[in-house]
mmCIF file of C-alpha atoms in Angstrom:
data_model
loop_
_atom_site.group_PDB
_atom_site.id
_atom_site.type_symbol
_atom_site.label_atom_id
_atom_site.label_comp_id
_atom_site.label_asym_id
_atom_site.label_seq_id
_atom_site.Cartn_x
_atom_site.Cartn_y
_atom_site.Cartn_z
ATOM 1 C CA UNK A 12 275.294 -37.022 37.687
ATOM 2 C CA UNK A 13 275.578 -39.079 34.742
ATOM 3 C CA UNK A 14 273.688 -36.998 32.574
ATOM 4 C CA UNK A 15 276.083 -34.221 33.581
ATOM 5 C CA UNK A 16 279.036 -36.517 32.462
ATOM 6 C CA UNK A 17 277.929 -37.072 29.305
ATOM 7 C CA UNK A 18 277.645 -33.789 28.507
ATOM 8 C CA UNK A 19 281.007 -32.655 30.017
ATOM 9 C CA UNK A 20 282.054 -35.500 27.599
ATOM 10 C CA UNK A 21 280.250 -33.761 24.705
ATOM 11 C CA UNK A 22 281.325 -30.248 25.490
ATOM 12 C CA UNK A 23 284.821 -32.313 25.881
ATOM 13 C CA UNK A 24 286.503 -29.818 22.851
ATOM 14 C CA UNK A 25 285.007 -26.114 23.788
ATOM 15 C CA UNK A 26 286.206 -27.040 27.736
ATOM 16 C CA UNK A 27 289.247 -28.134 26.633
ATOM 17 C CA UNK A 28 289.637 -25.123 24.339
ATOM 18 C CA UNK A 29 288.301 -22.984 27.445
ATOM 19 C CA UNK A 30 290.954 -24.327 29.896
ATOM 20 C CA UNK A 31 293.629 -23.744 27.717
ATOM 21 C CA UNK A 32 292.738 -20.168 26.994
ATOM 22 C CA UNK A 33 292.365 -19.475 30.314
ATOM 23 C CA UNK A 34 295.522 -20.891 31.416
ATOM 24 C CA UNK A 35 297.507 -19.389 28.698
ATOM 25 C CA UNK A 36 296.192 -16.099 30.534
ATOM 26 C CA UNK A 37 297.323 -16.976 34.016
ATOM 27 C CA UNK A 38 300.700 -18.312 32.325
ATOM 28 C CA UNK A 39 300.893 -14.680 30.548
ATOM 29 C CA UNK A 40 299.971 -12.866 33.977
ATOM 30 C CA UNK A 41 302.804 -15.167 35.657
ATOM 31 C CA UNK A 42 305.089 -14.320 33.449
ATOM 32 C CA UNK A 43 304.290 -10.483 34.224
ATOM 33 C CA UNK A 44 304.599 -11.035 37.828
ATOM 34 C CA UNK A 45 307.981 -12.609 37.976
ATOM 35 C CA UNK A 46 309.227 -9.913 35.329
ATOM 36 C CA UNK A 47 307.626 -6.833 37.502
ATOM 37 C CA UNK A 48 307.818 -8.685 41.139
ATOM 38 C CA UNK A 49 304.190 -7.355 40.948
ATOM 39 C CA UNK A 50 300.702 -9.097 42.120
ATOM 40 C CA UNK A 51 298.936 -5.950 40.961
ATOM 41 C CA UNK A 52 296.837 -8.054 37.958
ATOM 42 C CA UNK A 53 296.028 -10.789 40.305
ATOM 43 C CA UNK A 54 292.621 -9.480 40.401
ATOM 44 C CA UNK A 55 291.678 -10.900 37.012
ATOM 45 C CA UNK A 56 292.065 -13.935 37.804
ATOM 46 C CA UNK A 57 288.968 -13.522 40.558
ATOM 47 C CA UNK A 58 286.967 -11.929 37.443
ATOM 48 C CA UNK A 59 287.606 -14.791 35.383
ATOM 49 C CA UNK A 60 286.485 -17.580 37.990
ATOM 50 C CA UNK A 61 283.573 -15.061 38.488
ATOM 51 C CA UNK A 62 282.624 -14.605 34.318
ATOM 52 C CA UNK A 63 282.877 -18.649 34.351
ATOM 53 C CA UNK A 64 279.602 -19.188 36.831
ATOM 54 C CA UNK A 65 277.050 -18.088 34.710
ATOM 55 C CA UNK A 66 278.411 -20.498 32.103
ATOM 56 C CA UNK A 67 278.706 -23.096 35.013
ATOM 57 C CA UNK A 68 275.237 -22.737 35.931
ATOM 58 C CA UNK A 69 273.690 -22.765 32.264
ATOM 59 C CA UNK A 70 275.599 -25.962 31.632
ATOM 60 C CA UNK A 71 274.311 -27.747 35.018
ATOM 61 C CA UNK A 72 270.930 -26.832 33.834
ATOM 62 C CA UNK A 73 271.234 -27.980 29.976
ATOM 63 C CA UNK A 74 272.491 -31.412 31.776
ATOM 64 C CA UNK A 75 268.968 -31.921 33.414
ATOM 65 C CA UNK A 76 266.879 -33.952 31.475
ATOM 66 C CA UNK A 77 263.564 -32.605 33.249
ATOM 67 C CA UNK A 78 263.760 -29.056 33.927
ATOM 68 C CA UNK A 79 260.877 -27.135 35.840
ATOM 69 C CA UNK A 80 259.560 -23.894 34.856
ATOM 70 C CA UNK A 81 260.251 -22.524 38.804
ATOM 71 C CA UNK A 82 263.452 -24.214 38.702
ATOM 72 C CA UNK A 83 265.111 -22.469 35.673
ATOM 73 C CA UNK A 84 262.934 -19.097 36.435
ATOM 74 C CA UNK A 85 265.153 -19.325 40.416
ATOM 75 C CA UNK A 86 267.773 -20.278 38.635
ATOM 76 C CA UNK A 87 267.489 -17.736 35.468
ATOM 77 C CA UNK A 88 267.618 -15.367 38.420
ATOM 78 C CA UNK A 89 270.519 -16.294 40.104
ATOM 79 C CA UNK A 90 272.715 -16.821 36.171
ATOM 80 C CA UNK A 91 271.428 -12.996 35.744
ATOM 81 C CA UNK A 92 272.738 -11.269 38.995
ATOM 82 C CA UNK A 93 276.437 -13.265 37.736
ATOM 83 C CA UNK A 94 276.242 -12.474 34.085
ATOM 84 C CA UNK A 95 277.605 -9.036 34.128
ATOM 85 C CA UNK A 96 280.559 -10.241 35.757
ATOM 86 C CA UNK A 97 281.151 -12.325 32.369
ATOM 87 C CA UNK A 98 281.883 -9.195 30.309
ATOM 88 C CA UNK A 99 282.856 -6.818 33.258
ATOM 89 C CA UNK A 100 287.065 -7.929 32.489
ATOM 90 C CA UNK A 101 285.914 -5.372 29.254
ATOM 91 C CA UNK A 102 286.400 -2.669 31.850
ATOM 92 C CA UNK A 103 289.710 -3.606 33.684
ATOM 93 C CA UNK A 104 291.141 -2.106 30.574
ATOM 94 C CA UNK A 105 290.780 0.953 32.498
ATOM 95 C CA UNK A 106 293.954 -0.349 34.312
ATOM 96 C CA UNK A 107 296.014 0.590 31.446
ATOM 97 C CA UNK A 108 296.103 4.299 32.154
ATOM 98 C CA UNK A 109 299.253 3.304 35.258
ATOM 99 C CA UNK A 110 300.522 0.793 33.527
ATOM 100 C CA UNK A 111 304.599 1.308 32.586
ATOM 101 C CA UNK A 112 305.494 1.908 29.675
ATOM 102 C CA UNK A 113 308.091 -0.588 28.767
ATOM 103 C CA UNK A 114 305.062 -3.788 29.734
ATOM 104 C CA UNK A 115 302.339 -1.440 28.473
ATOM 105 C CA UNK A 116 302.207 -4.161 25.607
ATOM 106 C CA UNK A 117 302.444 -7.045 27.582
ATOM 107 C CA UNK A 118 299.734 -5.564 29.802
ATOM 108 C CA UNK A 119 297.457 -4.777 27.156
ATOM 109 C CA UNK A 120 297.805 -8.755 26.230
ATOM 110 C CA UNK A 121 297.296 -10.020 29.719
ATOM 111 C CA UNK A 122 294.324 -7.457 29.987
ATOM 112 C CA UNK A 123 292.197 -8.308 26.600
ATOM 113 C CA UNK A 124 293.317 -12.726 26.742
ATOM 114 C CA UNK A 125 291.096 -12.472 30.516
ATOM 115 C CA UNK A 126 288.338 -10.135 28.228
ATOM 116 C CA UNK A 127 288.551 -12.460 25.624
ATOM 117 C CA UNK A 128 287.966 -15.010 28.062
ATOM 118 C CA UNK A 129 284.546 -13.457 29.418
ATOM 119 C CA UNK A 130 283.145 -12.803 26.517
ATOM 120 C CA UNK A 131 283.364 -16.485 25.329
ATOM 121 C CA UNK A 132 281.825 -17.826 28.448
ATOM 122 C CA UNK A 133 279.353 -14.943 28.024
ATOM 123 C CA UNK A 134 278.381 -15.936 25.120
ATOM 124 C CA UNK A 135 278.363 -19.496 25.511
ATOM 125 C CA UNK A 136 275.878 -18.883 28.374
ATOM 126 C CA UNK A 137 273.354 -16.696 26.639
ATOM 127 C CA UNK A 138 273.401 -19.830 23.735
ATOM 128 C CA UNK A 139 273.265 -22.383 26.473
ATOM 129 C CA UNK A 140 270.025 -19.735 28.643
ATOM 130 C CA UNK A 141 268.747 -19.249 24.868
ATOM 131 C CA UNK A 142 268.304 -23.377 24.184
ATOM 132 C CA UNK A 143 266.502 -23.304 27.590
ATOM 133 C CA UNK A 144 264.176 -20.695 27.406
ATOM 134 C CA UNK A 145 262.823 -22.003 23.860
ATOM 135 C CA UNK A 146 261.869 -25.308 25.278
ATOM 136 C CA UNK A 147 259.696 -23.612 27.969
ATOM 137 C CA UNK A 148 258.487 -20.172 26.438
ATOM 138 C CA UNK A 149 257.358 -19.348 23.135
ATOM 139 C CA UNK A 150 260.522 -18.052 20.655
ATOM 140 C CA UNK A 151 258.620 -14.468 20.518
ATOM 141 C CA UNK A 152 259.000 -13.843 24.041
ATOM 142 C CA UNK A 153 262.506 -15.239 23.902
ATOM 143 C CA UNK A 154 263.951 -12.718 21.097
ATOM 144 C CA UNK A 155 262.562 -9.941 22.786
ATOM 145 C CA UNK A 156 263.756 -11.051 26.078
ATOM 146 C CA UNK A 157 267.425 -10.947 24.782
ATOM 147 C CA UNK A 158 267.582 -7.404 24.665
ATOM 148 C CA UNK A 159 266.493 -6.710 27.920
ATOM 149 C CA UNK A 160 268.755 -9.072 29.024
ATOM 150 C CA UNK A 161 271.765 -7.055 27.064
ATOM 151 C CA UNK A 162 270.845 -3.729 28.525
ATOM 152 C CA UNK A 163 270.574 -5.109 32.197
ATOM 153 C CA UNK A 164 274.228 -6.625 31.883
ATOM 154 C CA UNK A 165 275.605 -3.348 30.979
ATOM 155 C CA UNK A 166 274.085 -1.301 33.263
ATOM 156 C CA UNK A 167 275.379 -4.124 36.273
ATOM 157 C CA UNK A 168 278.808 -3.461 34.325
ATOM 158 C CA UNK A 169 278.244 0.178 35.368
ATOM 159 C CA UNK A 170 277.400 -0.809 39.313
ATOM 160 C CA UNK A 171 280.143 -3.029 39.502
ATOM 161 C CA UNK A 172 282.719 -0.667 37.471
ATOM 162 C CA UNK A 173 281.698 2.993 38.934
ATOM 163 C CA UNK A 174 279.203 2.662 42.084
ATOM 164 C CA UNK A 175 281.662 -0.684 42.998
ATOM 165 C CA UNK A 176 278.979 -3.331 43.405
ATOM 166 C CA UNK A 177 279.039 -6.851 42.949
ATOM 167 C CA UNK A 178 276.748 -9.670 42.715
ATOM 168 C CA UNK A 179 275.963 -10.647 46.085
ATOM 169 C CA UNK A 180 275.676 -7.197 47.325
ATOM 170 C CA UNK A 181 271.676 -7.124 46.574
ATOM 171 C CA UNK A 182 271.857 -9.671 49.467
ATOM 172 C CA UNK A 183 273.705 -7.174 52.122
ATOM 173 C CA UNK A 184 273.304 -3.919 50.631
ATOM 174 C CA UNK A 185 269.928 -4.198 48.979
ATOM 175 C CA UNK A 186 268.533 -0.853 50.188
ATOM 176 C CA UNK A 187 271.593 0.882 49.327
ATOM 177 C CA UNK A 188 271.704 -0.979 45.865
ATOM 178 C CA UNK A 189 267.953 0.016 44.975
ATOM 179 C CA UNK A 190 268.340 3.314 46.052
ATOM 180 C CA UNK A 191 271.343 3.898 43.483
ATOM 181 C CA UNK A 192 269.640 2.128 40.842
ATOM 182 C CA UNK A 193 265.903 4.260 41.267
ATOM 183 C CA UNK A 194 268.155 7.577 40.884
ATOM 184 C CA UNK A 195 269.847 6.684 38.084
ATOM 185 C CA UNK A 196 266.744 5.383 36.279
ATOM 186 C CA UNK A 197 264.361 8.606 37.759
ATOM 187 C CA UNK A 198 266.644 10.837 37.065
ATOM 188 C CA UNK A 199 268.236 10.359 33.727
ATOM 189 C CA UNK A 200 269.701 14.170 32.955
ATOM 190 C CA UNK A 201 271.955 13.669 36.094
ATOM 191 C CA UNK A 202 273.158 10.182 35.633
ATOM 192 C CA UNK A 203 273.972 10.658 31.238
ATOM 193 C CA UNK A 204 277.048 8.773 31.578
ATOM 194 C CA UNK A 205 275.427 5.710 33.496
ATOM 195 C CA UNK A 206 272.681 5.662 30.154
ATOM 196 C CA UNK A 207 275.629 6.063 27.179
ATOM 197 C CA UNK A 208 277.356 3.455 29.005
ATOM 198 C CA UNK A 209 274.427 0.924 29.552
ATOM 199 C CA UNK A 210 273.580 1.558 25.988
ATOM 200 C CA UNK A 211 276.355 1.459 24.320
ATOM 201 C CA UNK A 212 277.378 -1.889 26.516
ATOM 202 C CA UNK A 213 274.290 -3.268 25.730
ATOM 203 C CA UNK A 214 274.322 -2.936 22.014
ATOM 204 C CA UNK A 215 278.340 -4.057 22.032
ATOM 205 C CA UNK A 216 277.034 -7.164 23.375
ATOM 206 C CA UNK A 217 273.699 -7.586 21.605
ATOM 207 C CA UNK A 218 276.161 -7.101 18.020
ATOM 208 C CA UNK A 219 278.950 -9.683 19.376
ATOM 209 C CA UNK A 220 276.102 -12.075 20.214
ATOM 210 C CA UNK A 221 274.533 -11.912 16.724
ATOM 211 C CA UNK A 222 277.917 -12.700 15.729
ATOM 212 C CA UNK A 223 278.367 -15.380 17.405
ATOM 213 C CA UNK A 224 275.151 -17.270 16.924
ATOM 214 C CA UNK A 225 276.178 -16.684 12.870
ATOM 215 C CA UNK A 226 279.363 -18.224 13.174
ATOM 216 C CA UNK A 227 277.459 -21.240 15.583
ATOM 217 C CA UNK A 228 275.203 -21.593 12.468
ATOM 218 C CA UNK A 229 278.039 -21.556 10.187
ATOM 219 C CA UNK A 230 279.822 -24.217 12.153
ATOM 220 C CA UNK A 231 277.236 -26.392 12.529
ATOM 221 C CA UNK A 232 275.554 -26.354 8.796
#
């Protein structure tokens, strides 16, 4: 516990800097609800908490001073089925398309600050997993791990956006899950869309990372 309070303490700036972005999304989402008398956003504020637990659960583990190889691999496992939902908010831009006209601005603001959002704590998890792996696992395996790691986000993006999974659905649905996920990989001509999404996801994600391990660099030199 103490080790986790010091570094809450040193993380004291980027969680500060988190909770205010965050909140200055809910405030901008309020303010759309009392202009509109509509909850219809109010869903992106479930995707948020959701993008924030892989970032909760890499920053638990970076707080253990004696980590386990079984521990992180069970818990690598878990921080994986809950990092898609991290960039997923991408997507809700989809929401757009009904928006009114008049707010279509003030949607599009509300919309990208919760994105924003994700892909910081996204980020900030794959640096925080990254750290981990390297103390346990030689850096080779690591780079080419990251990848993988990049194209199995955006293809969960695609079962959560257009087959309407989510995370703990590989608990109650697992059959139904694997079933989807063996056609789509067997049988590539009929799924194209689910492959140009999962690849073009995964290399959106694998650029912004690379950027943002350049500008970590940058900060810290």
């Amino acid at each position: 516990m103490n080790t986790l309070k010091t570094l809450v303490l040193k993380r004291f700036k980027i969680l500060s800097l988190l909770t205010i972005s965050m909140g200055f999304s809910v405030l901008l989402l309020l303010i759309r609800m009392k202009i509109t008398h509509s909850f219809f956003f109010i869903f992106l504020v479930w995707n948020l908490f959701l993008a924030a637990i892989p970032y909760a659960i890499t920053t638990y583990l970076v707080s253990k001073p004696k980590l386990s190889k079984f521990t992180l691999l069970m818990s690598g496992i878990i921080w994986l089925l809950f990092l898609p939902n991290a960039p997923y908010i991408i997507t809700d831009l989809l929401h757009l398309k009904i928006s009114s006209n008049n707010l279509l601005w003030l949607d599009v603001l509300i919309v990208t600050s919760f994105a924003y959002n994700g892909l910081i704590l996204f980020f900030l998890s794959l640096f925080d997993m990254r750290k981990l792996l390297l103390k346990h696992v030689r850096k080779s395996i690591v780079t080419y791990s990251f990848p993988i790691i990049f194209l199995l986000t955006g293809f969960g993006i695609y079962l959560g956006r257009f087959l309407r999974y989510n995370s703990w659905e590989i608990l109650n649905k697992p059959f139904h899950l694997l079933d989807d996920c063996l056609d789509i990989l067997l049988q590539p001509n009929h799924h194209a869309e689910a492959w140009l999404f999962t690849l073009t996801f995964a290399a959106f994600l694998g650029i912004g990372f690379k950027m943002f391990s350049a500008f970590q660099k940058t900060i810290n030199s």
